[in-house]
Coordinates of C-alpha atoms in Angstrom, one line a residue:
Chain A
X1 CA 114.6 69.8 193.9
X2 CA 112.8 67.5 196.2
X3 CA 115.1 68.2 199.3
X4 CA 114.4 72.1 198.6
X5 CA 111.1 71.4 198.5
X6 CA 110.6 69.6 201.9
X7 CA 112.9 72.4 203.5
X8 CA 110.5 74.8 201.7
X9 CA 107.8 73.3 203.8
X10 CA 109.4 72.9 207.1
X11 CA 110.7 76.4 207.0
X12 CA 107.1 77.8 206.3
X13 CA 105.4 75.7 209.3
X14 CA 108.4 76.6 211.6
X15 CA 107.4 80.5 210.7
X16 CA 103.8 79.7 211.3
X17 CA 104.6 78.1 214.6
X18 CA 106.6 80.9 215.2
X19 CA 104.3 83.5 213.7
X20 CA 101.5 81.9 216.1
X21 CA 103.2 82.4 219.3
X22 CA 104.3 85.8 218.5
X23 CA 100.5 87.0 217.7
X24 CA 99.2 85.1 220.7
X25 CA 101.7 85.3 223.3
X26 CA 104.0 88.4 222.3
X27 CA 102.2 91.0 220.8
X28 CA 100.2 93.7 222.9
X29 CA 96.8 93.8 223.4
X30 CA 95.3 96.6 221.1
X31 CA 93.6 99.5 223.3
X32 CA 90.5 100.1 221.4
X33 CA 89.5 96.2 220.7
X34 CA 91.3 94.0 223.2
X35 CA 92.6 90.8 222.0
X36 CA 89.7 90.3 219.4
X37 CA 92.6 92.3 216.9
X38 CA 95.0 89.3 216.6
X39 CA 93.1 88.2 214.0
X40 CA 94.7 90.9 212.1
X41 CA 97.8 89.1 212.3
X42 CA 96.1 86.8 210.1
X43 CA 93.8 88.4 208.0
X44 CA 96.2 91.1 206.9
X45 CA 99.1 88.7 206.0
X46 CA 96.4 86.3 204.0
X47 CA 95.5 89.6 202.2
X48 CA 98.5 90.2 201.1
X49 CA 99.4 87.1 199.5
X50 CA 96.4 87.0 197.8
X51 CA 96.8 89.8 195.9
X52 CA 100.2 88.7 194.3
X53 CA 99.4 85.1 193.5
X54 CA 97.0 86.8 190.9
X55 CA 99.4 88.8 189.3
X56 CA 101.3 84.9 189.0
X57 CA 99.0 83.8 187.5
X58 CA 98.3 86.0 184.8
X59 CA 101.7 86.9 184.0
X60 CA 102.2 82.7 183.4
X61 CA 98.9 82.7 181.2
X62 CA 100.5 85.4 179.3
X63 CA 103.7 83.5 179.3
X64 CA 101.4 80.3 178.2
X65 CA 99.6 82.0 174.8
X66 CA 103.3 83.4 173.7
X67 CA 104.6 79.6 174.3
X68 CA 101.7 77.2 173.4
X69 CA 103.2 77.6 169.3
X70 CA 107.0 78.1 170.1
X71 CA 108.0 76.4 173.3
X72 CA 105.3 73.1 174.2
X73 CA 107.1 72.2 177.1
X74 CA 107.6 75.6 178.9
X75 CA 104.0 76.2 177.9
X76 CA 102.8 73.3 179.7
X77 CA 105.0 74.4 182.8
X78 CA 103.6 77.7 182.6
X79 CA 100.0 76.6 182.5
X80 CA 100.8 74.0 185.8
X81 CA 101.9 77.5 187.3
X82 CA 98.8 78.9 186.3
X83 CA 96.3 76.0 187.9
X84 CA 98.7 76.4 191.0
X85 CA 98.3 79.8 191.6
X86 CA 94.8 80.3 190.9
X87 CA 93.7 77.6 193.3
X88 CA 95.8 78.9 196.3
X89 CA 94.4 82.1 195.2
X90 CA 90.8 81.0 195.8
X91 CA 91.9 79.6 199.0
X92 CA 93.8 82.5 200.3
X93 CA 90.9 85.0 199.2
X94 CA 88.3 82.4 200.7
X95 CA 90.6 82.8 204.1
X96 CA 91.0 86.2 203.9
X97 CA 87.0 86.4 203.5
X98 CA 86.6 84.3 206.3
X99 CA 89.1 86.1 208.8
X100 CA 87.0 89.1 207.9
X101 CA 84.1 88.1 208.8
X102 CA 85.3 86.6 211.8
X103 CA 87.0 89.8 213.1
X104 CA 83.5 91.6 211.7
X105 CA 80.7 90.0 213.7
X106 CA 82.1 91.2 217.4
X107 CA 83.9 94.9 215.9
X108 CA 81.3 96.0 213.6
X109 CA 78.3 94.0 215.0
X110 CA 77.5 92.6 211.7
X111 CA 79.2 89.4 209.7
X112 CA 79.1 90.8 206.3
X113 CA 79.2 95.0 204.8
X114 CA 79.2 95.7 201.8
X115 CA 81.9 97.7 201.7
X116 CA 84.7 98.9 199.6
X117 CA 87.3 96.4 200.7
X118 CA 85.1 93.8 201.3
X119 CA 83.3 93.5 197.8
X120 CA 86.7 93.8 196.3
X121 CA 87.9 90.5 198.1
X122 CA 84.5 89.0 197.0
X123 CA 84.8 89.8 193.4
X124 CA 88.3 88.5 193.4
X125 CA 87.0 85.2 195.2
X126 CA 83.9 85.3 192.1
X127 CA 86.5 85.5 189.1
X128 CA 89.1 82.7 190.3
X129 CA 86.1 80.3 191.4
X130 CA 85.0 81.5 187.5
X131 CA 88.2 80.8 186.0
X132 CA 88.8 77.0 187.9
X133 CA 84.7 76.9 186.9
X134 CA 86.1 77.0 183.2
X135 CA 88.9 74.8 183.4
X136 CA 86.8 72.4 185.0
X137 CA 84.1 72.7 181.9
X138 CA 86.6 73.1 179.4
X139 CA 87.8 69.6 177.3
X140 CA 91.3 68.8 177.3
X141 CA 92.7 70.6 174.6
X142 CA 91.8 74.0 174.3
X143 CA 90.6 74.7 178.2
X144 CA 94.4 76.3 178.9
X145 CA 94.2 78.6 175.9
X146 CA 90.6 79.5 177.2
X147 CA 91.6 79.5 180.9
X148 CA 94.7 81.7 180.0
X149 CA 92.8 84.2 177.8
X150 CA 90.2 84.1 180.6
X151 CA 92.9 84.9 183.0
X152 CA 94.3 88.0 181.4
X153 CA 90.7 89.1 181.0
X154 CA 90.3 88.8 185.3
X155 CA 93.9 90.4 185.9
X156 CA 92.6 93.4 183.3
X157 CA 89.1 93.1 185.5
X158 CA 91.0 93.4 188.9
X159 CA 91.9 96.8 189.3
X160 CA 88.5 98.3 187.6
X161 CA 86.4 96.1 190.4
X162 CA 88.9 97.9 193.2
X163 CA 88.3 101.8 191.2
X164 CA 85.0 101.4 190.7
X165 CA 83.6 100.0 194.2
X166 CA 85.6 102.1 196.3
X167 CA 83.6 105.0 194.7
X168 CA 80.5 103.3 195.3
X169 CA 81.6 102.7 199.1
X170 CA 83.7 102.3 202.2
X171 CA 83.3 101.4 205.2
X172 CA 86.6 99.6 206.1
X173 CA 89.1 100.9 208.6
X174 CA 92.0 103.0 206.4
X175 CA 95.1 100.6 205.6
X176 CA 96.8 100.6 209.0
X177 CA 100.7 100.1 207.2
X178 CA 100.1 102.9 204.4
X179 CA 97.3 104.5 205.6
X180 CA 96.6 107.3 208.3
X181 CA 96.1 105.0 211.5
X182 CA 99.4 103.3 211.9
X183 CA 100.8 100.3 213.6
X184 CA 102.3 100.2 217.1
X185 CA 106.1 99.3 217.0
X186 CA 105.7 96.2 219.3
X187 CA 103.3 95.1 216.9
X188 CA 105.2 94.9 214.0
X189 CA 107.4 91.8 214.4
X190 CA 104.5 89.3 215.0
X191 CA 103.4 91.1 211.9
X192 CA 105.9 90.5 209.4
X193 CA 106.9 86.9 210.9
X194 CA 103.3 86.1 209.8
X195 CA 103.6 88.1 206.5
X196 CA 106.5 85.7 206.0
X197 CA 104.7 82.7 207.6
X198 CA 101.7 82.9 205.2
X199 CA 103.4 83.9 202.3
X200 CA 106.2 80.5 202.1
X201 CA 103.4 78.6 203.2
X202 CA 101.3 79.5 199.9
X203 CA 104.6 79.0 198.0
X204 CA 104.7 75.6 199.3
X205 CA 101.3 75.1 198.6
X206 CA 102.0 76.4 194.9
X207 CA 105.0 73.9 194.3
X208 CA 103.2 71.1 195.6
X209 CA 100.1 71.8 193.6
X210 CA 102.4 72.3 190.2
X211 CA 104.4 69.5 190.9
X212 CA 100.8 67.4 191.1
X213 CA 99.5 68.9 187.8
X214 CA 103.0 68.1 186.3
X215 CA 102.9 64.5 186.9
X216 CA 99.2 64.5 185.9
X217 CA 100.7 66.4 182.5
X218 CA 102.7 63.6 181.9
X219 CA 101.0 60.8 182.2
X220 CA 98.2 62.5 179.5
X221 CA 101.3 62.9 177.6
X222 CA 102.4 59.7 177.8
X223 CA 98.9 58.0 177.6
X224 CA 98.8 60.0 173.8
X225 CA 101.8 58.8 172.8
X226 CA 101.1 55.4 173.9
X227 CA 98.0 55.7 172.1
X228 CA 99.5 56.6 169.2
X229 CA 101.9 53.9 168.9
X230 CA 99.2 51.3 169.4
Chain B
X1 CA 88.4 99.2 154.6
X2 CA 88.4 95.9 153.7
X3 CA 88.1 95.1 157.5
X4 CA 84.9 97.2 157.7
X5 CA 83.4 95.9 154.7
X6 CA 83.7 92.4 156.6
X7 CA 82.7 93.7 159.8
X8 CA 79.5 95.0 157.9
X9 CA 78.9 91.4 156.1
X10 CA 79.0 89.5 158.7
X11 CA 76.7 92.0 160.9
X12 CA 74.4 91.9 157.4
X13 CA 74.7 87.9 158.1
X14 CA 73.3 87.9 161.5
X15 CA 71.1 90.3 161.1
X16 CA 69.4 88.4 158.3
X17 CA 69.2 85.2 160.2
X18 CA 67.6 86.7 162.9
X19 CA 65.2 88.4 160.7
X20 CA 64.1 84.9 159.3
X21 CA 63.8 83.1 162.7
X22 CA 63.7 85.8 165.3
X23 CA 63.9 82.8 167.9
X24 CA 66.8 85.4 169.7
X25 CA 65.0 88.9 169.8
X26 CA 61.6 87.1 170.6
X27 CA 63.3 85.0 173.2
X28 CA 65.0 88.0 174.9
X29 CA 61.7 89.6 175.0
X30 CA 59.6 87.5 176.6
X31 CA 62.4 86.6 179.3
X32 CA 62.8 90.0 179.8
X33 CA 59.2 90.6 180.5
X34 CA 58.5 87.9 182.7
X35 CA 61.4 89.0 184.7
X36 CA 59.7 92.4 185.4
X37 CA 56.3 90.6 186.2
X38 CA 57.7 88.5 188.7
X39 CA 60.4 91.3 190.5
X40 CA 56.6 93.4 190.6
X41 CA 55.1 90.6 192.3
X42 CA 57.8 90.4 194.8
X43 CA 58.3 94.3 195.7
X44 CA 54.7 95.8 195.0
X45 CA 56.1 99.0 193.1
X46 CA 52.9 100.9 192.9
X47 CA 52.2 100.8 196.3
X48 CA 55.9 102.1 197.3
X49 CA 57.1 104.4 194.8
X50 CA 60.0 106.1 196.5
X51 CA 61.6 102.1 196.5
X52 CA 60.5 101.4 192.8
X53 CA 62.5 104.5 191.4
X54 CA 65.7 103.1 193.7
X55 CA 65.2 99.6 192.6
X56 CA 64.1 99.8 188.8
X57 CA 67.3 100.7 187.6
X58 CA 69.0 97.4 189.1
X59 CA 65.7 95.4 187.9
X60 CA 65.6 96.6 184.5
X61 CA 69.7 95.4 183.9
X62 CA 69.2 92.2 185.6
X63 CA 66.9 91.1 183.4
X64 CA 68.5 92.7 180.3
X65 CA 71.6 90.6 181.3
X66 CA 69.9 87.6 182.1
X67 CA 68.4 87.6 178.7
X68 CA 71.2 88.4 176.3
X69 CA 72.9 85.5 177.7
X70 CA 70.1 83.1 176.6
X71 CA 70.5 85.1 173.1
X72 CA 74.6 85.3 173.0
X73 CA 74.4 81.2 172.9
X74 CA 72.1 81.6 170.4
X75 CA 74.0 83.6 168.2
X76 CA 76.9 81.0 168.3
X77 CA 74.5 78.0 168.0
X78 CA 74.1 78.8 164.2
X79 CA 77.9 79.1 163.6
X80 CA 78.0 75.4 165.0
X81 CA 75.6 74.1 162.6
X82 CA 77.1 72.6 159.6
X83 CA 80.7 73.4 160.8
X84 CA 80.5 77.2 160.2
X85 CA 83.0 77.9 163.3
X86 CA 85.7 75.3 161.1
X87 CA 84.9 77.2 157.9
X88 CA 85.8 80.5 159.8
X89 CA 88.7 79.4 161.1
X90 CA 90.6 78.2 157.7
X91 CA 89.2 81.6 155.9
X92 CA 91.5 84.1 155.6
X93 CA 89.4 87.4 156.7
X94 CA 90.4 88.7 160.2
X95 CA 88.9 86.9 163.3
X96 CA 88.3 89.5 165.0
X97 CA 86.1 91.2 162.4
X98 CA 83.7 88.1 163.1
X99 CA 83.8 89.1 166.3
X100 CA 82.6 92.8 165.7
X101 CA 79.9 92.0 163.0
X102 CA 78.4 89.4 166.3
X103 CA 78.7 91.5 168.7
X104 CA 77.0 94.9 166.9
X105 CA 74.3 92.2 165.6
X106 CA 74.0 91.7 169.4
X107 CA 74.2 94.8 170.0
X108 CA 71.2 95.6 167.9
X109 CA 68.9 93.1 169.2
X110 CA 69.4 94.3 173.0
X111 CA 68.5 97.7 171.7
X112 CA 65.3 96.5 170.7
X113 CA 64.6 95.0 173.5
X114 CA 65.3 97.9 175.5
X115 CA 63.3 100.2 173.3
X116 CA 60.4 97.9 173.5
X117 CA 60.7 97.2 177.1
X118 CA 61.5 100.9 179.2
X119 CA 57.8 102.4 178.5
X120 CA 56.6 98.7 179.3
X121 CA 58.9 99.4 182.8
X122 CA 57.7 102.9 183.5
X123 CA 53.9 101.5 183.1
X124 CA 54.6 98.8 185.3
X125 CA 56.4 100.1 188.2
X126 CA 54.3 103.6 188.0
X127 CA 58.1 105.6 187.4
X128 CA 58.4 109.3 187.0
X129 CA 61.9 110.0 187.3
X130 CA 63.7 112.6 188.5
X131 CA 67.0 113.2 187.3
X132 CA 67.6 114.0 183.3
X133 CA 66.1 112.0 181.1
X134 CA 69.0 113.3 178.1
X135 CA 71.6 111.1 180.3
X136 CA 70.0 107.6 179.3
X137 CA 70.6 108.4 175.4
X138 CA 74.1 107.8 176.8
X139 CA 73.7 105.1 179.8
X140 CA 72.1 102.8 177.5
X141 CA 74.0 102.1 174.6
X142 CA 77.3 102.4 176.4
X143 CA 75.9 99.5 179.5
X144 CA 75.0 97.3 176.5
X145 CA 77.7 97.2 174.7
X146 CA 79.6 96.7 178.0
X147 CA 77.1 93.3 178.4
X148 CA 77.1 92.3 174.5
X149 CA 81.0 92.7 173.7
X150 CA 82.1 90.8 176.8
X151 CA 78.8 88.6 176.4
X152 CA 79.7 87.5 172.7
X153 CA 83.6 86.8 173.2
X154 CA 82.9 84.6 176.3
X155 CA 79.7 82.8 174.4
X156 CA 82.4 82.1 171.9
X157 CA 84.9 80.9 174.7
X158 CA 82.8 78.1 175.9
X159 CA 81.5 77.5 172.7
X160 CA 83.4 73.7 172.9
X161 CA 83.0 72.9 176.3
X162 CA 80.7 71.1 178.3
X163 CA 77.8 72.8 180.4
X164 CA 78.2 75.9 177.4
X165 CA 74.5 77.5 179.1
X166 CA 76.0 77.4 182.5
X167 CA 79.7 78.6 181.5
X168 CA 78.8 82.2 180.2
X169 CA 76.9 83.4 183.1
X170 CA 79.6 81.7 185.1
X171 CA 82.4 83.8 183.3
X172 CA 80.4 86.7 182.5
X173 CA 78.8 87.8 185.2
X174 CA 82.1 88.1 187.3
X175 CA 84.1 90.1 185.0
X176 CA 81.2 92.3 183.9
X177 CA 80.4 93.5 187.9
X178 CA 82.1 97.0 187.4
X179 CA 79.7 97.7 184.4
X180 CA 76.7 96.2 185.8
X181 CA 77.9 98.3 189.0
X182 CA 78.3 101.7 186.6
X183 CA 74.8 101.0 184.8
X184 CA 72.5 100.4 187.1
X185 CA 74.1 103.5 190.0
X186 CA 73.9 105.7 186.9
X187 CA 70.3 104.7 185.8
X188 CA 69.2 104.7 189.3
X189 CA 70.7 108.4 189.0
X190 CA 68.6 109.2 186.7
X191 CA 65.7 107.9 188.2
X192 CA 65.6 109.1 191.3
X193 CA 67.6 112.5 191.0
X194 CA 69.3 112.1 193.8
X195 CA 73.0 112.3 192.4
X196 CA 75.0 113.1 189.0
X197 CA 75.3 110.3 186.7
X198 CA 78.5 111.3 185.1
X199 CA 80.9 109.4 187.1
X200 CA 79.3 106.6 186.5
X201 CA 78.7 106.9 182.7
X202 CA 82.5 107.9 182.3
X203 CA 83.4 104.3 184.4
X204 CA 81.4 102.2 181.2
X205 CA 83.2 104.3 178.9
X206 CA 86.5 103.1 180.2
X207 CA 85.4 99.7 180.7
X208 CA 84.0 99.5 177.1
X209 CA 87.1 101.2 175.5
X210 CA 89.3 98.5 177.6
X211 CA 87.9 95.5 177.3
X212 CA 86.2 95.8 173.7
X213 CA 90.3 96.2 173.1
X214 CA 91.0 93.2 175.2
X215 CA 87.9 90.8 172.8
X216 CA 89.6 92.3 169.9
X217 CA 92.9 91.4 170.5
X218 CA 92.7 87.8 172.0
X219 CA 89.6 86.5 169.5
X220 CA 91.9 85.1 167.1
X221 CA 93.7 83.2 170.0
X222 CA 89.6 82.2 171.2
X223 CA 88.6 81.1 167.6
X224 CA 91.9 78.7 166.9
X225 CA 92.1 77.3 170.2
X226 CA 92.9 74.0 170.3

């Protein structure tokens, strides 16, 4: 499990390297915006892994409040999964937020809109700083069921925020993979080797963080049991 | 009907202890106020009255948010005393129905304080609005229930942790954006006249229907945490 882990990481900071160079070196420079796009190879990739580690997450707090009565050690897996993925989710959002802002300031003239797109990355930043908020607050024993209920409540939240304030707004350029503008065909490999790039590297993130809050896990355990014997 | 009947009870409960101390309603209504007072002393409303009508709408829900989270802890305070919460959990009447007769009791004592405060808030920031007055009949009940259901099942999630007063704004203000969002673009509708509220009013509905579901289903898994 180890070994897979370490080549986990090495194959994610091999596609990074790689994923770099092919931005930087390979890829055209975009007519419109000169080099200041590459960014996009970034930003886009980012994006896109932070919108399915929340869908992790919720799906192992669900997992969690079936398992806390029937299963206590999958339950206590499930909720590692869940502190795992809600942290790299912060931290991807926060990156993706950042990016933005970075690629912002010399397109739009302006660090921060608020726009459509924009808000909607910010509101998903606001509820997984909420929910580590709780766990942080919470005492030991009941902050998973409260963090998992609270998690179900922000993946229920999720797609209202996205209806709701891209009818109040938006300002963002149209989706450039799905949408009408569309991306160039040399620009595509740097693309998806980042895609690729980002998204192992948040995996390995994930296992590393889980594999911390298992061992923590265990030593609570074990500290209760020892407790209980004395 | 054995659900309602408890539903009713425990609203009847509430409603009674609030009627002896009315430390929540009187609370809410004095926070409420002072909010007004000082957004007034910031923005000068009389003397612009083209920005008042744009920004009233936003003021008036900030501060009716900002004070039913002072009285949502409140409302949970009294279970604490004397281990009501423990008593609650070993009975055998649905949690959830706890959970309804807080959150209309809630409910009720926002609506007072909205009743009491809009003339207060059209005197202040010298309002005539524009749009249909008929649509706020609708606008306000359904934007405080959004606030009070989501309000009273997260009071009731931090009710054992640390920092409780910090924790529900923390939770609640997050998850509630989309309402918040749907209230004050459909008041400021109304205000100024400048576009139709219904989109707006139909986004609360949905939200309410949803996530009133979403506190009724997962209370019982709130109230025996642990």
């Amino acid at each position: 499990m180890k070994r897979l882990f370490w080549m986990l990481c090495g194959l994610s900071v091999a596609l990074l390297a790689w994923g770099f160079y092919e931005a930087v070196f390979v890829a055209p420079v975009e007519a419109t915006m000169g080099s200041i796009y590459r960014i996009f190879y970034w930003h886009v990739p980012i994006n896109i892994s932070a919108e399915i580690f929340p869908y992790v997450n919720m799906i192992a707090s669900i997992g969690y409040l079936w398992a806390r009565r029937k299963n206590h050690s999958l339950a206590l897996k499930l909720d590692a999964l869940a502190i795992a993925t809600a942290e790299i989710t912060v931290l991807y959002v926060g990156l993706g937020l950042a990016t933005g802002m970075l690629w912002g300031r010399p397109v739009w003239g302006i660090w921060w809109a608020w726009d459509a797109r924009l808000t909607s990355a910010l509101m998903l930043f606001l509820l997984y700083v909420s929910y580590l908020l709780v766990r942080s607050f919470s005492s030991s024993g009941q902050g998973p069921v409260i963090a998992a209920v609270l998690s179900v409540f922000a993946g229920i939240d999720v797609p209202i925020v996205f209806m709701s304030i891209r009818w109040w707004r938006t300002q963002h350029p149209a989706p450039v993979l799905t949408g009408e503008g569309s991306l160039d065909p040399s620009m595509w490999p740097a693309f998806l080797w980042n895609l690729a790039a980002w998204f192992f590297w948040g995996c390995t993130l994930i296992w590393a963080r889980y594999a911390i809050v298992r061992r923590e896990q265990q030593i609570a355990e074990r500290e209760a049991m020892e407790a209980l014997e004395a | 009907m054995i659900y309602l009947r408890t539903v009713w009870l425990h609203l009847k409960k509430d409603l009674r202890l609030e009627w002896r101390s009315r430390e929540a309603v009187a609370g809410m209504l004095f926070f409420t106020l002072l909010i007004a007072v000082a957004f007034a002393m910031a923005f000068d409303p009389t003397g612009y009255p083209a920005m008042a009508r744009q920004m009233s709408g936003g003021l008036l829900w900030v501060g009716l948010l900002f004070a039913a989270t002072t009285s949502l802890n409140i409302s949970w305070e009294r279970e604490r005393r004397n281990q009501v919460m423990d008593a609650h959990r070993m009975s055998a009447a649905p949690p959830s129905a706890l959970f309804l007769g807080k959150a209309l009791a809630n409910f009720l004592f926002v609506a007072f304080i909205e009743a009491v405060l809009a003339p207060v808030f059209i005197v202040f920031y010298n309002l005539h609005p524009l749009g249909e007055l008929k649509w706020l009949w609708l606008i306000l009940p359904l934007g405080t229930w959004a606030i009070v259901a989501n309000g009273t099942f997260f009071a009731a999630l931090g009710l054992r942790s640390r920092n409780r007063a910090l924790m529900l704004p923390a939770i609640l203000f997050p998850i509630s954006i989309p309402a918040l969002l749907g209230v004050t673009q459909a008041t400021s509708a109304v205000i100024t006249g400048d576009f139709e509220p219904g989109m707006w009013v139909r986004l609360i509905f949905g939200f309410d229907v949803i996530f009133t579901t979403a506190c009724i289903l997962l209370f019982g898994t709130v109230l025996h945490a642990e």
